[in-house]
XYZ file of C-alpha atoms in Angstrom:
348
model
C 11.554 -127.240 86.207
C 8.038 -128.019 84.912
C 6.646 -124.850 86.544
C 9.388 -122.728 85.120
C 8.666 -123.999 81.558
C 4.966 -123.210 81.882
C 5.733 -119.684 83.005
C 8.106 -119.193 80.056
C 5.466 -120.413 77.597
C 2.897 -118.047 79.103
C 5.262 -115.103 78.700
C 5.784 -115.934 74.983
C 2.033 -116.107 74.359
C 1.475 -112.771 76.074
C 4.304 -111.224 74.053
C 2.765 -112.453 70.792
C -0.609 -111.053 71.737
C 0.898 -107.666 72.516
C 3.350 -107.453 69.612
C 1.184 -109.257 67.101
C 4.048 -111.576 66.166
C 4.784 -109.514 63.013
C 1.161 -109.265 61.683
C -1.163 -106.558 62.953
C -3.926 -105.756 60.394
C -4.793 -106.214 56.701
C -2.193 -104.579 54.379
C -3.030 -100.999 53.261
C -4.358 -101.005 49.657
C -2.081 -99.423 47.048
C -3.070 -96.055 45.605
C -5.502 -96.435 42.681
C -3.781 -96.250 39.288
C -5.236 -93.521 37.073
C -5.171 -93.383 33.276
C -2.638 -91.052 31.723
C -4.214 -87.924 30.301
C -5.026 -87.470 26.623
C -2.275 -85.664 24.729
C -2.805 -82.578 22.565
C -6.234 -82.419 20.917
C -6.151 -81.119 17.338
C -9.182 -79.314 15.915
C -10.269 -78.705 12.321
C -13.204 -76.510 11.297
C -15.374 -77.081 8.232
C -18.469 -75.160 7.072
C -20.824 -77.595 8.833
C -18.765 -79.265 11.567
C -15.759 -79.262 13.874
C -13.526 -82.331 13.940
C -11.392 -83.208 16.978
C -8.467 -85.598 16.748
C -6.361 -87.104 19.517
C -4.089 -90.080 20.153
C -5.223 -93.038 22.237
C -3.188 -92.915 25.516
C -0.796 -95.833 25.940
C 0.185 -95.538 29.615
C -1.242 -94.975 33.087
C 0.067 -92.269 35.395
C 2.408 -94.781 37.061
C 3.967 -95.699 33.709
C 2.253 -99.068 33.364
C 0.596 -100.023 30.083
C -2.953 -98.698 29.697
C -4.779 -101.845 28.597
C -8.276 -101.346 30.030
C -9.525 -98.278 28.155
C -13.292 -97.985 28.327
C -13.965 -94.667 26.612
C -13.519 -90.920 26.343
C -15.540 -87.992 27.667
C -15.650 -84.856 25.535
C -16.327 -81.622 27.416
C -17.321 -78.386 25.715
C -17.816 -74.754 26.637
C -19.458 -72.228 24.307
C -19.407 -68.457 24.097
C -19.662 -65.747 21.457
C -16.588 -64.972 19.392
C -14.748 -62.080 21.011
C -15.732 -63.056 24.549
C -13.125 -65.798 24.901
C -9.852 -65.079 26.675
C -6.799 -67.086 27.677
C -7.392 -66.896 31.456
C -11.185 -67.145 31.500
C -12.785 -69.934 33.517
C -14.898 -71.824 31.032
C -18.127 -73.446 32.142
C -17.419 -76.875 30.690
C -20.240 -79.322 30.298
C -20.196 -82.981 29.255
C -20.850 -82.960 25.529
C -20.262 -86.506 24.283
C -19.131 -89.950 25.343
C -17.062 -92.094 22.976
C -17.194 -95.840 23.653
C -13.728 -97.193 22.901
C -14.945 -100.708 22.128
C -18.109 -99.835 20.171
C -17.730 -96.267 18.937
C -20.800 -95.046 17.049
C -20.092 -91.311 17.174
C -16.382 -91.345 16.306
C -13.783 -93.073 14.160
C -11.012 -94.976 15.932
C -8.191 -96.317 13.783
C -4.407 -96.634 13.922
C -4.225 -95.295 17.463
C -6.159 -92.100 16.732
C -9.685 -90.922 17.543
C -11.685 -88.632 15.241
C -14.775 -87.079 16.823
C -17.121 -84.852 14.796
C -19.260 -82.159 16.416
C -22.114 -80.956 14.205
C -24.066 -79.182 16.955
C -22.480 -75.830 16.153
C -23.424 -72.337 14.997
C -21.485 -69.608 13.230
C -20.351 -66.777 15.477
C -19.568 -68.976 18.477
C -16.250 -70.021 19.990
C -16.097 -73.600 21.275
C -13.561 -74.816 23.835
C -12.997 -78.563 24.131
C -11.156 -80.905 26.478
C -11.090 -84.711 26.586
C -10.796 -87.191 29.475
C -10.161 -90.919 29.147
C -11.523 -93.477 31.628
C -10.848 -97.161 32.256
C -13.095 -100.170 32.819
C -13.241 -99.377 36.556
C -14.559 -95.906 35.849
C -11.359 -94.184 36.916
C -10.844 -91.015 34.933
C -7.778 -89.115 33.763
C -7.082 -85.448 34.203
C -8.502 -83.266 31.396
C -6.468 -82.737 28.266
C -5.230 -79.290 27.360
C -7.960 -77.013 26.005
C -8.431 -76.367 22.315
C -10.646 -73.471 21.204
C -12.266 -73.085 17.792
C -13.727 -69.753 16.673
C -16.429 -71.000 14.321
C -16.833 -68.148 11.862
C -17.915 -67.857 8.226
C -15.802 -70.174 6.043
C -13.655 -68.870 3.182
C -14.895 -68.999 -0.397
C -14.317 -72.189 -2.386
C -11.898 -72.652 -5.299
C -13.532 -72.877 -8.725
C -13.010 -74.619 -12.077
C -10.940 -77.529 -10.786
C -9.255 -79.297 -13.685
C -7.095 -82.447 -13.736
C -4.465 -83.171 -16.366
C -2.511 -86.404 -16.809
C 1.199 -85.747 -17.230
C 4.289 -87.929 -17.302
C 5.104 -87.041 -13.679
C 1.639 -87.616 -12.237
C -1.744 -85.902 -12.176
C -1.651 -82.114 -12.416
C -4.503 -80.263 -10.698
C -5.293 -76.633 -11.463
C -8.063 -74.377 -10.189
C -9.255 -70.789 -10.147
C -8.810 -68.951 -6.864
C -11.995 -67.352 -5.487
C -12.639 -63.691 -6.214
C -12.917 -63.001 -2.471
C -9.502 -63.994 -1.142
C -9.645 -62.246 2.228
C -8.275 -64.482 4.966
C -7.309 -67.340 2.640
C -3.861 -68.653 3.510
C -3.702 -71.673 1.239
C -5.514 -74.598 -0.339
C -5.863 -78.222 0.765
C -6.082 -80.986 -1.846
C -8.145 -84.114 -1.185
C -8.149 -87.462 -2.974
C -10.387 -90.521 -2.811
C -11.278 -93.696 -4.664
C -14.921 -92.547 -4.861
C -16.609 -89.215 -5.461
C -17.933 -89.004 -1.883
C -16.350 -85.919 -0.242
C -16.665 -87.516 3.209
C -14.379 -90.365 2.136
C -11.637 -88.241 0.601
C -8.379 -87.721 2.496
C -6.007 -84.722 2.360
C -2.858 -85.364 0.330
C -1.231 -81.947 0.274
C -1.506 -78.187 0.621
C -0.422 -75.160 -1.390
C 0.213 -71.528 -0.538
C -2.385 -68.848 -1.170
C -0.558 -67.748 -4.331
C -0.416 -71.291 -5.757
C -3.381 -72.636 -7.727
C -1.936 -75.956 -8.834
C -0.753 -79.239 -7.332
C 0.929 -82.360 -8.726
C -0.040 -85.753 -7.308
C 3.008 -87.956 -7.893
C 1.706 -90.945 -5.903
C -0.756 -92.351 -8.452
C -0.727 -95.840 -9.963
C -1.535 -96.917 -13.516
C -5.066 -98.111 -14.348
C -6.461 -96.756 -11.080
C -9.282 -94.232 -10.686
C -8.897 -91.162 -8.491
C -11.281 -88.391 -7.445
C -10.038 -84.971 -6.354
C -11.406 -81.844 -4.707
C -9.816 -78.704 -3.241
C -10.790 -76.521 -0.265
C -9.632 -73.013 0.632
C -8.052 -72.718 4.083
C -7.900 -69.831 6.530
C -6.373 -69.838 10.015
C -7.912 -68.525 13.217
C -5.831 -68.818 16.407
C -3.784 -71.599 14.799
C -6.945 -73.584 13.959
C -7.609 -74.184 10.265
C -11.055 -73.536 8.826
C -11.837 -74.899 5.381
C -14.273 -73.836 2.691
C -16.874 -75.984 1.093
C -15.296 -78.278 -1.489
C -14.667 -77.329 -5.077
C -16.217 -79.385 -7.824
C -14.920 -82.965 -7.936
C -12.890 -84.281 -10.863
C -12.403 -87.941 -11.766
C -9.227 -89.267 -13.360
C -8.258 -92.725 -14.626
C -4.514 -93.140 -14.931
C -3.752 -94.850 -18.268
C -1.271 -97.656 -18.766
C 0.610 -95.480 -21.230
C 0.827 -91.717 -21.342
C -1.036 -90.163 -24.297
C 0.669 -87.179 -25.888
C -1.572 -84.183 -26.620
C -2.141 -82.879 -30.165
C 0.424 -80.385 -31.460
C 0.067 -77.014 -33.225
C -3.502 -76.316 -32.137
C -4.789 -73.107 -33.739
C -8.077 -71.216 -33.934
C -9.034 -69.001 -36.877
C -12.101 -66.810 -37.339
C -14.093 -67.493 -40.497
C -17.588 -66.588 -41.729
C -20.088 -68.656 -39.765
C -17.789 -69.820 -37.007
C -14.358 -70.423 -35.559
C -12.229 -73.122 -37.181
C -10.023 -75.061 -34.757
C -7.369 -77.344 -36.274
C -4.337 -79.323 -35.084
C -1.763 -81.944 -36.049
C -2.915 -85.528 -35.720
C -1.706 -87.347 -32.623
C -0.310 -90.871 -32.859
C -1.019 -93.775 -30.500
C 0.731 -96.952 -31.721
C -1.739 -99.623 -32.773
C -4.834 -97.563 -31.967
C -7.179 -95.075 -33.598
C -7.072 -91.605 -32.095
C -10.079 -89.481 -31.168
C -10.240 -85.894 -29.912
C -12.175 -83.626 -27.566
C -12.399 -79.877 -28.128
C -12.940 -77.381 -25.303
C -13.906 -73.718 -25.441
C -13.829 -70.764 -23.051
C -15.664 -67.505 -23.712
C -14.216 -64.464 -21.978
C -13.810 -65.311 -18.285
C -16.334 -68.140 -18.328
C -15.272 -71.689 -17.353
C -13.987 -73.988 -20.076
C -16.510 -76.489 -21.465
C -16.393 -79.350 -23.940
C -18.183 -78.458 -27.189
C -18.243 -81.775 -29.069
C -21.023 -84.235 -28.210
C -19.278 -87.156 -29.930
C -15.551 -87.930 -30.201
C -13.953 -85.956 -33.039
C -12.382 -88.164 -35.736
C -10.788 -85.475 -37.913
C -8.034 -83.029 -37.021
C -10.330 -80.020 -37.172
C -13.699 -78.735 -35.943
C -15.797 -75.647 -36.741
C -17.399 -74.007 -33.712
C -20.563 -72.227 -34.833
C -22.024 -71.383 -31.402
C -20.105 -68.166 -30.983
C -20.872 -64.466 -30.842
C -19.336 -61.608 -32.781
C -16.972 -59.423 -30.772
C -16.362 -62.048 -28.072
C -12.971 -63.544 -27.236
C -12.535 -67.317 -27.317
C -9.871 -69.759 -26.256
C -9.733 -73.421 -27.295
C -8.051 -76.587 -26.088
C -7.818 -80.020 -27.706
C -7.100 -83.435 -26.164
C -6.417 -86.855 -27.676
C -7.392 -90.327 -26.455
C -7.472 -93.919 -27.751
C -10.735 -94.826 -29.471
C -13.199 -96.254 -26.956
C -11.188 -95.045 -23.959
C -12.145 -91.407 -23.305
C -10.938 -91.723 -19.702
C -7.377 -92.040 -21.057
C -7.503 -88.462 -22.306
C -4.252 -86.589 -22.836
C -3.406 -83.219 -21.374
C -4.796 -80.169 -23.179
C -3.111 -78.257 -25.969
C -4.313 -74.670 -25.686
C -4.693 -71.907 -28.282
C -4.118 -68.219 -27.631
C -7.303 -66.199 -27.127
C -8.916 -65.100 -30.411
C -11.548 -62.367 -30.851
C -14.299 -63.349 -33.278
C -14.523 -60.584 -35.883
C -14.729 -62.352 -39.276
């Protein structure tokens, strides 16, 4: 009996050695999880730069949350405009690296990345793609390409003017004389006069030279500018900015003067109007003049107290238009909208 038990034990040991008793080697490592690729990359062209915008990826390729983003690699290919084609193989080269944690060459906010490329020249087409990589250095597949034909920008709008109305701030401008390629205008607004800090708030068609900002608040200061926009392969290219106008929204709306008229007389043009009324406050006026097709300019150096003004800096045979505004004494920023006269030729 004892010998039989020993033989049985020996057989079990041999069987375990051969079969491994359910454990043979170290488990095979799971396939490495890769970051999900960057979604569509939007591109915007300006006279001195190209701006790329994309969303921060939220998931890995296996559907798990992407929580270990390290950065983005921007690749770029360049060729002359006219040489690009849909099925060409572009010679992409690494162009920039964006550190997700400490970005110095891009803006990252609210789940979006804005990268600006200023190393550009007119007449070239630039094709971009973006990869994202994690803290382990594992990299996603490239995003879809976006190509920008960086050509001459459109001409800028001129004579931007802001008017305070009951429904908001009314912006008006003169369209450029050279309108070829212009498909609309983009309006920007900011709390300062720095164009780089202004954000787009709306667009108009090419045949519209005005815009109403209905999202303003009382006693706040706003700065505006407008850019012309043309499209090239679905990529917008903007002009240099128009002049910048500054507006302070008053607590109460100031009505403009009524019955503004201009009459030629020996020695000048007499502009007169009905007095405006602002309850509890003295009213002052500004008078503006345009000569022919020239831009409108203010002609009084001090606030006008009376309801008339004689403009003596005029020329015989020229056509003039006038506009008058009202504002509370000491608060010229609370200026009303303009009351405009018909054009009058000066032939006394």
